Coordinates of C-alpha atoms and ligand atoms in Angstrom, one line a residue:
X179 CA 0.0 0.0 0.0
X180 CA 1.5 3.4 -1.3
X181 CA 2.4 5.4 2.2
X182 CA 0.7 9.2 1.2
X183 CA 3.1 11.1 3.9
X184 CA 6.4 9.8 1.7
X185 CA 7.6 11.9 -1.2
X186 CA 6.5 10.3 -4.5
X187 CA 10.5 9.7 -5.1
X188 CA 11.3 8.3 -2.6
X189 CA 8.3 5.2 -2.7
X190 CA 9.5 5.0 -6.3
X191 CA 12.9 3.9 -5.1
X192 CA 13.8 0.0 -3.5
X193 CA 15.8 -0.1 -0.9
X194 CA 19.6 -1.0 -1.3
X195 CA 19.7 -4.9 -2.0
X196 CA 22.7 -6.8 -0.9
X197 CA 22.0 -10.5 -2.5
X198 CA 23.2 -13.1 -0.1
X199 CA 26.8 -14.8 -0.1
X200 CA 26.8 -16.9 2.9
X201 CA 29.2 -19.8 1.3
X202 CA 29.7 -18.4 -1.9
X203 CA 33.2 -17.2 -3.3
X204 CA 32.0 -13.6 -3.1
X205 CA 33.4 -11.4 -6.3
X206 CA 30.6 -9.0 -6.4
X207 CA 31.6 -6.2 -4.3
X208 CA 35.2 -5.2 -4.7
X209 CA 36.1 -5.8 -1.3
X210 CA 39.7 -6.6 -1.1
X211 CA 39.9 -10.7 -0.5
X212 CA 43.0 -10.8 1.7
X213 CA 42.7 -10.9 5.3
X214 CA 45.2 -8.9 7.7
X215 CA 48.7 -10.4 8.6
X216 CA 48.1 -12.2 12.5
X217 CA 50.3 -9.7 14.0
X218 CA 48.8 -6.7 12.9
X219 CA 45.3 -7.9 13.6
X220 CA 46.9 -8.8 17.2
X221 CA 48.2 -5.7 17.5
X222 CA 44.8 -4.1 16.4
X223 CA 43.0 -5.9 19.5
X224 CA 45.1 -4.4 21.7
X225 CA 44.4 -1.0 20.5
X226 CA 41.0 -1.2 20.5
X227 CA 40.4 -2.9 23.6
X228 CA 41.8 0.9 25.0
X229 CA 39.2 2.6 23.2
X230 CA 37.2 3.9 25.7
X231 CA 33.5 3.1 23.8
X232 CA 31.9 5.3 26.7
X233 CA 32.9 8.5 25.5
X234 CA 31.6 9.8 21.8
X235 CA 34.5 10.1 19.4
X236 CA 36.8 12.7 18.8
X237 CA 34.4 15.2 16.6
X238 CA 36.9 16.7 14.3
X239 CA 38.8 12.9 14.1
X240 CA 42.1 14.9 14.1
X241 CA 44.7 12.5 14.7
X242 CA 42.9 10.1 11.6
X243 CA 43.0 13.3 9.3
X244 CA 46.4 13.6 10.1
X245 CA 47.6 10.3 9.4
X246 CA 45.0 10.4 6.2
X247 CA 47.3 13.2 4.9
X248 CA 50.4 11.6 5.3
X249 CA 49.3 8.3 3.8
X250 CA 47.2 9.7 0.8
X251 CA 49.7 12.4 0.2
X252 CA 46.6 15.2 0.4
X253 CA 48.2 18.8 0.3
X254 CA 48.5 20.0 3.3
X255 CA 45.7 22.5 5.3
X256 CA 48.6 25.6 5.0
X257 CA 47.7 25.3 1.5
X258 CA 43.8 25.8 2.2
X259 CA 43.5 21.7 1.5
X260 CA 40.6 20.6 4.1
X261 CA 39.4 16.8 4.9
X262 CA 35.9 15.7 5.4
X263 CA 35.6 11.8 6.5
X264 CA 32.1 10.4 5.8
X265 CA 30.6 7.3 6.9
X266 CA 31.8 5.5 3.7
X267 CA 32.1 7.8 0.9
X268 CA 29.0 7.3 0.1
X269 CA 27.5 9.3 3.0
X270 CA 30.0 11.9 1.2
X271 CA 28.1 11.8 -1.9
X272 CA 24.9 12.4 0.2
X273 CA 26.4 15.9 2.0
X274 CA 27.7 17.1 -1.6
X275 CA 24.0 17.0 -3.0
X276 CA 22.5 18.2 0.1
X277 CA 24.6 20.8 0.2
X278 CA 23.9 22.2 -3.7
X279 CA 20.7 21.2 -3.8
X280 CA 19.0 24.8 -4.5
X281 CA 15.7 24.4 -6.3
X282 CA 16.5 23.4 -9.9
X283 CA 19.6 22.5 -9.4
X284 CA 21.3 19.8 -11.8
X285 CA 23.7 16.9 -11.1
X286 CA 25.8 15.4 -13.6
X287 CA 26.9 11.9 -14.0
X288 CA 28.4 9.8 -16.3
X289 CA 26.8 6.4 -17.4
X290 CA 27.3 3.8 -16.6
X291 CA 28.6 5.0 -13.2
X292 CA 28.3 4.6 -9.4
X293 CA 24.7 4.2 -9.1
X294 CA 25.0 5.8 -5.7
X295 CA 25.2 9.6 -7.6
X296 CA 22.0 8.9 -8.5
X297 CA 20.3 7.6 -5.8
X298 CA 21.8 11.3 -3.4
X299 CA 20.4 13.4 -6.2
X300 CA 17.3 11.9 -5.4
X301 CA 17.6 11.9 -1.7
X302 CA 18.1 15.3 -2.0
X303 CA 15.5 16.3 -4.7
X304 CA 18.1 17.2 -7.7
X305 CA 17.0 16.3 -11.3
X306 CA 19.8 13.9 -12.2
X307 CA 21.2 14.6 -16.1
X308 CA 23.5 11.6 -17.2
X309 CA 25.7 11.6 -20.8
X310 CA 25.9 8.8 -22.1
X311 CA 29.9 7.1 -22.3
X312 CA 30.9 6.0 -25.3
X313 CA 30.3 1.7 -26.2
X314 CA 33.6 1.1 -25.1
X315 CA 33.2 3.5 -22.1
X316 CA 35.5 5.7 -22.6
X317 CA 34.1 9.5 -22.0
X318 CA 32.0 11.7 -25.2
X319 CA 33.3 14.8 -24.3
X320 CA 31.5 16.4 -27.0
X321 CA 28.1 15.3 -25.3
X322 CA 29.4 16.4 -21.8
X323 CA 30.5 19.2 -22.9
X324 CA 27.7 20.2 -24.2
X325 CA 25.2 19.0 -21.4
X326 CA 27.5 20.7 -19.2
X327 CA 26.8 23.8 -21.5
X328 CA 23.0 23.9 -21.5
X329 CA 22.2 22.2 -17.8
X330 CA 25.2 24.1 -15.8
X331 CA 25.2 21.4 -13.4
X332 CA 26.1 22.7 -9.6
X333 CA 28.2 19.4 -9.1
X334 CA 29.3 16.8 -11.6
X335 CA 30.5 13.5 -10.1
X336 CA 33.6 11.3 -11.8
X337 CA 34.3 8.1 -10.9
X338 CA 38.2 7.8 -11.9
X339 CA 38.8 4.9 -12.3
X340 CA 34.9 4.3 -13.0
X341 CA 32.9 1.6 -11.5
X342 CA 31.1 -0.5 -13.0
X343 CA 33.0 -0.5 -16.1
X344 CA 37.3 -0.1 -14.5
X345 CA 37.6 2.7 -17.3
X346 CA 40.2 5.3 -16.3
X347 CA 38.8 7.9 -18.0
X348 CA 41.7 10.5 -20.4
X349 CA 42.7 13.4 -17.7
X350 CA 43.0 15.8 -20.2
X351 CA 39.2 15.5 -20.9
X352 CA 38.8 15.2 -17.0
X353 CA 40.9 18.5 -16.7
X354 CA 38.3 19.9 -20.0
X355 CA 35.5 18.7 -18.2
X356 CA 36.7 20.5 -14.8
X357 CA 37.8 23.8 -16.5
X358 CA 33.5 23.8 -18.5
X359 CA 31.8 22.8 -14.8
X360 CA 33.7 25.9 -13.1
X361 CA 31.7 27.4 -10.9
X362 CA 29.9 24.4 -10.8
X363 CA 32.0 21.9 -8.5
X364 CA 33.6 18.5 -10.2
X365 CA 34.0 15.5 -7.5
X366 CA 37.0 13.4 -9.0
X367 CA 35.8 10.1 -6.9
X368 CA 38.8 8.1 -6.8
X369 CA 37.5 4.8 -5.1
X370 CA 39.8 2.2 -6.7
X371 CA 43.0 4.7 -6.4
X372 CA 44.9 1.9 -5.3
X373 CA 44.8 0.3 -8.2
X374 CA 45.4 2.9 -10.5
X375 CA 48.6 4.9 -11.1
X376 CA 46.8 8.2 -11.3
X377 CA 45.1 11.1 -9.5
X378 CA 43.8 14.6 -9.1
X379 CA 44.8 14.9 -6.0
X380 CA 47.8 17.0 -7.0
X381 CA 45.6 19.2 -8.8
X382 CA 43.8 20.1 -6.4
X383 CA 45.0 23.7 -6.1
X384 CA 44.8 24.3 -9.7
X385 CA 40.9 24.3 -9.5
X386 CA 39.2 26.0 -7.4
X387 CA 35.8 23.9 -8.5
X388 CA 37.6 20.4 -8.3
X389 CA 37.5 18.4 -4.6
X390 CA 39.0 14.8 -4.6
X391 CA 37.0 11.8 -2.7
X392 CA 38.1 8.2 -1.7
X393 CA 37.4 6.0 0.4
X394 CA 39.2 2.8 2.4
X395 CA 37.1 0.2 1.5
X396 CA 38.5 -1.2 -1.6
X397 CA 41.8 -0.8 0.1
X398 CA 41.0 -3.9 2.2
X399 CA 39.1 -1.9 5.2
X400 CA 35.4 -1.9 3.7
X401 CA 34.2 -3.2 7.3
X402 CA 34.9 -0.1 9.1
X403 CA 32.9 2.1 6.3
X404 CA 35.5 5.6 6.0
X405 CA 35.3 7.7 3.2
X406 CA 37.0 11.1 2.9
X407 CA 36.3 14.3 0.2
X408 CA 39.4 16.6 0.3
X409 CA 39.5 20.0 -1.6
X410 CA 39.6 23.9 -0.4
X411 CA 38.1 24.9 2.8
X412 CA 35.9 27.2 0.3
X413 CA 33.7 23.6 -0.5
X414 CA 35.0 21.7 2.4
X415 CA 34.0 24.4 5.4
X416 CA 30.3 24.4 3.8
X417 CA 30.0 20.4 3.7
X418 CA 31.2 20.2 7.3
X419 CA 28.1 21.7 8.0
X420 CA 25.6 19.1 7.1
X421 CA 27.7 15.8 8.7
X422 CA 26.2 14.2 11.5
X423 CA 28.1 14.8 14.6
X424 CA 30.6 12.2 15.7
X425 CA 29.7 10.5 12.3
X426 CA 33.2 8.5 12.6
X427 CA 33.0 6.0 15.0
X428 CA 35.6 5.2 17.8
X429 CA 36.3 2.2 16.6
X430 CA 36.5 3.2 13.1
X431 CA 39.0 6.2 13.6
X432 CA 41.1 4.2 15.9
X433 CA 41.6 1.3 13.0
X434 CA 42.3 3.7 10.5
X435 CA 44.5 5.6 12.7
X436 CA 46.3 2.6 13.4
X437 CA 46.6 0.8 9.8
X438 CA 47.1 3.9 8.1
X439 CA 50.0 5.1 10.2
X440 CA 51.8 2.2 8.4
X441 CA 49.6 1.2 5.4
X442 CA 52.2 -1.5 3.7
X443 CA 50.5 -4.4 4.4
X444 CA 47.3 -2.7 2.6
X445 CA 48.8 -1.8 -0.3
X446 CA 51.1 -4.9 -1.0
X447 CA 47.9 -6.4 -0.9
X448 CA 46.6 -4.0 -3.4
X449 CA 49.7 -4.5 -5.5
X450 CA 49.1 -8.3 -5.6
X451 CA 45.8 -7.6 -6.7
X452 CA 46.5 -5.5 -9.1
X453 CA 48.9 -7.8 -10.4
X454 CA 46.2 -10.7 -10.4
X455 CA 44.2 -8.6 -12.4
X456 CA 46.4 -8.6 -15.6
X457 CA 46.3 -12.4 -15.2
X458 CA 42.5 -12.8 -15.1
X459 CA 42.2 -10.3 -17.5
X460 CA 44.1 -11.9 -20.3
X461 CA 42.9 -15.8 -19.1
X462 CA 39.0 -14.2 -19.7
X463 CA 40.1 -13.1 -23.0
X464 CA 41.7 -16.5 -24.2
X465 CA 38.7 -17.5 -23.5
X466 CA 35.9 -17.2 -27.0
X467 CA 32.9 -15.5 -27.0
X468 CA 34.1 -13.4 -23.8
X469 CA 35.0 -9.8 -24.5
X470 CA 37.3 -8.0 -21.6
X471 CA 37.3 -4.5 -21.2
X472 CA 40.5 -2.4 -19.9
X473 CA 39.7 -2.0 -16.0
X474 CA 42.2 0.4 -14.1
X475 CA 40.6 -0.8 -10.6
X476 CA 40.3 -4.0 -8.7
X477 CA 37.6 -5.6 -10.7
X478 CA 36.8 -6.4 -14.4
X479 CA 34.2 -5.7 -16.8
X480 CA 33.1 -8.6 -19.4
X481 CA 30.4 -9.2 -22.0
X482 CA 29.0 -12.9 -22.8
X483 CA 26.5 -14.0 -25.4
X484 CA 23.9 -14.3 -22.2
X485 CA 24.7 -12.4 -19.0
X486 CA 22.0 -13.7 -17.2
X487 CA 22.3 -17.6 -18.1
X488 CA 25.9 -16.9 -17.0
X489 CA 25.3 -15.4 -14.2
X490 CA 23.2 -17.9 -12.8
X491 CA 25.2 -20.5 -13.7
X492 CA 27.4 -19.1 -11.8
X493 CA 25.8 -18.7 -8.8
X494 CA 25.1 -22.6 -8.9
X495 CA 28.6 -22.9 -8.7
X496 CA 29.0 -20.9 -5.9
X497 CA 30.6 -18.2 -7.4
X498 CA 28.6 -14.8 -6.7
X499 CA 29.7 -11.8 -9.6
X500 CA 27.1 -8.6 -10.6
X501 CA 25.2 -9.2 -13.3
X502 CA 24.8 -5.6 -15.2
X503 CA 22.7 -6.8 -18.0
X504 CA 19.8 -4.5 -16.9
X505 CA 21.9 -1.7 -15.3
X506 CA 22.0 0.1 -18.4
X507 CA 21.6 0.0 -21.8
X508 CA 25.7 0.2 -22.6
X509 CA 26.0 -3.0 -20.3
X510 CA 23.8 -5.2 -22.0
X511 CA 25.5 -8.7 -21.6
X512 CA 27.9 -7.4 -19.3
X513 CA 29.2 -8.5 -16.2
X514 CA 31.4 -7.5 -13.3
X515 CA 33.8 -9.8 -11.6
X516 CA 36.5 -8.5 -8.3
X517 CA 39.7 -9.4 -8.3
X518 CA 40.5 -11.8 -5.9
X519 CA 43.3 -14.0 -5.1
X520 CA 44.7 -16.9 -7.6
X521 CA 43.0 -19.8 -6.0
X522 CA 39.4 -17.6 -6.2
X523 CA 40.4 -16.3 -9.4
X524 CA 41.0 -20.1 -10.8
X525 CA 37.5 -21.1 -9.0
X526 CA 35.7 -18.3 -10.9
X527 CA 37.6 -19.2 -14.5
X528 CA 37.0 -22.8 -14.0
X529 CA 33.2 -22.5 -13.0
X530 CA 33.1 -19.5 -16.1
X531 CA 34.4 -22.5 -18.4
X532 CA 31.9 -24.4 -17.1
X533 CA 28.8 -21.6 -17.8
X534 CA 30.0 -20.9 -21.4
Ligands
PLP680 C1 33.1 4.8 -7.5 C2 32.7 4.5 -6.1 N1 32.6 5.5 -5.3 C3 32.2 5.3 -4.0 C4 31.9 4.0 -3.5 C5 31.4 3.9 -2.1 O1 32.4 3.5 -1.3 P1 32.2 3.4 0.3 O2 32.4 2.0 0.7 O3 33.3 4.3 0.8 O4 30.9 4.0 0.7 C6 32.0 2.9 -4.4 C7 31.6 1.6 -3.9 O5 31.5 0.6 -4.6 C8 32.4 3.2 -5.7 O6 32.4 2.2 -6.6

């Protein structure tokens, strides 16, 4: 029965669906398969059990921002360079269209992309106005351009690498795209940054309308759900605003704080992966009838003659991926697998075999 007090929008959505995995070799969310070396989870229990869970949080998470800054290389606050940390990044993407969501005012996105940027412009009563990527996903700049021209979007998001097809889009057209938006503000979300030898982050001072966002979670710390949007204290001072106080748990800052402080073991494990995707990459496109596309991030993208028989055959074999077929219409037939390591890689290739 249709609820008459919700906003029409909103009973138009469905909630966010997480299929079950329980027992399944689970390569549909781009979490990072690799567990934490015994001694530093040891040394994490120790840690935490000081945490004193009584008190609320440290509000402005200052030691975490800290260590963020040394870790992720961010320019530093003497430069005007501020942090926000969200509850994941995607409560980041929520406080950026909350925050520019005047009446009328556009987002822009990309598709396929995040779905997330779509969902917040909704949440927050923004029309949403996607361009189309090209069919091997790669960005029209023409079409942006010119959508960019005639909507004057207050905030256009960019997934860089992009998720869900691992495109790493061509920064000059990024930089285009940036220098067209102004004063409308570009987020450069760079989600799978550890898997990609690129970033805006150093150009963050050279435009005034461009803040960087990433998160931990594809890093190998998904569980503890910390995301962070860095740019000029002009965007970030404003955003501040609408988070939640004490949105960063105890817990939370204290792992971070701790793992980040000497983040090796997190980005070996990112380097393996990254590694392991060249393999599976080139083993999915030995394989006929399977078309790979270039990824930049920690998963791939792949079409087959019929996603969704695929797909399920899959799942029989225990092997859960995301099935895109109906995502979009650029993604017909196309599905996304994560990286994991050899053994699950060989698992998901064998039971593929099996499907095709
Ligand atoms: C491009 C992109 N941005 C943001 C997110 C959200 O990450 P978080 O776990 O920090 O909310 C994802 C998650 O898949 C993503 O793919």
């Amino acid at each position: 029965m249709t609820n008459p007090l919700i906003r029409p929008e909103i009973a138009a959505l469905s909630a966010y669906h997480v299929p079950p995995s329980k027992g399944m070799v689970k390569l549909d969310a781009m979490e990072n398969p690799y567990e934490l070396p015994l001694t530093l989870r040891q040394e994490l229990a120790r840690v935490l059990a000081e945490v004193p869970i009584n008190r609320y949080p440290d509000a402005g998470a200052a030691e975490l921002k800290a260590v963020l800054r040394a870790a992720m290389k961010i320019p530093p606050a003497s430069e005007g360079m501020e942090i926000l940390l969200g509850n994941g990044s995607d409560e980041i993407i929520q406080i950026i269209a909350l925050a520019v969501a005047k009446p009328g005012a556009v987002m822009l996105g990309l598709e396929p992309s995040f779905v997330m940027y779509r969902v917040a412009a909704t949440y927050a009563g923004m029309r949403y106005v996607d361009v189309a990527l090209n069919a091997d996903f790669t960005l029209d700049l023409a079409a942006t351009l010119a959508a960019i021209r005639t909507h004057r979007p207050a905030v256009t998001f960019i997934a860089y690498p992009n998720n869900p097809t691992g495109t790493l889009f061509d920064a000059a057209a990024v930089r285009e795209i940036i220098a067209a938006a102004a004063p409308g503000l570009v987020v450069v979300d760079e989600a799978y940054f550890a898997f990609a030898d690129a970033s805006f982050l150093p150009e963050l001072a050279q435009h005034r309308n461009l803040v960087v966002m990433r998160t931990v979670s594809k890093l190998g710390l998904a569980g503890i759900r910390l995301g962070f949007v860095c740019g000029s204290s002009y965007w970030i001072d404003e955003f501040d605003k609408l988070r939640m106080p004490y949105n960063i748990n105890a817990l939370t800052q204290t792992v971070a704080t701790h793992l980040l402080r000497n983040p090796c073991a997190l980005y070996d494990q990112a380097e393996a992966l990254t590694l392991a995707r060249g393999q599976l990459a080139a083993e999915l496109a030995r394989l006929p009838g399977v078309a790979v596309f270039p990824s930049a991030a920690n998963f791939i993208l792949f079409r087959v003659a019929n996603a969704t028989t695929v797909f399920d055959g899959l799942k029989q074999r225990g092997i859960l991926v995301k099935n895109l077929s109906k995502a979009h219409a650029l993604l017909n037939d196309c599905i996304r697998v994560t990286v994991s390591t050899p053994e699950e890689n060989q698992q998901f290739l064998s039971a593929l075999k099996a499907c095709l």
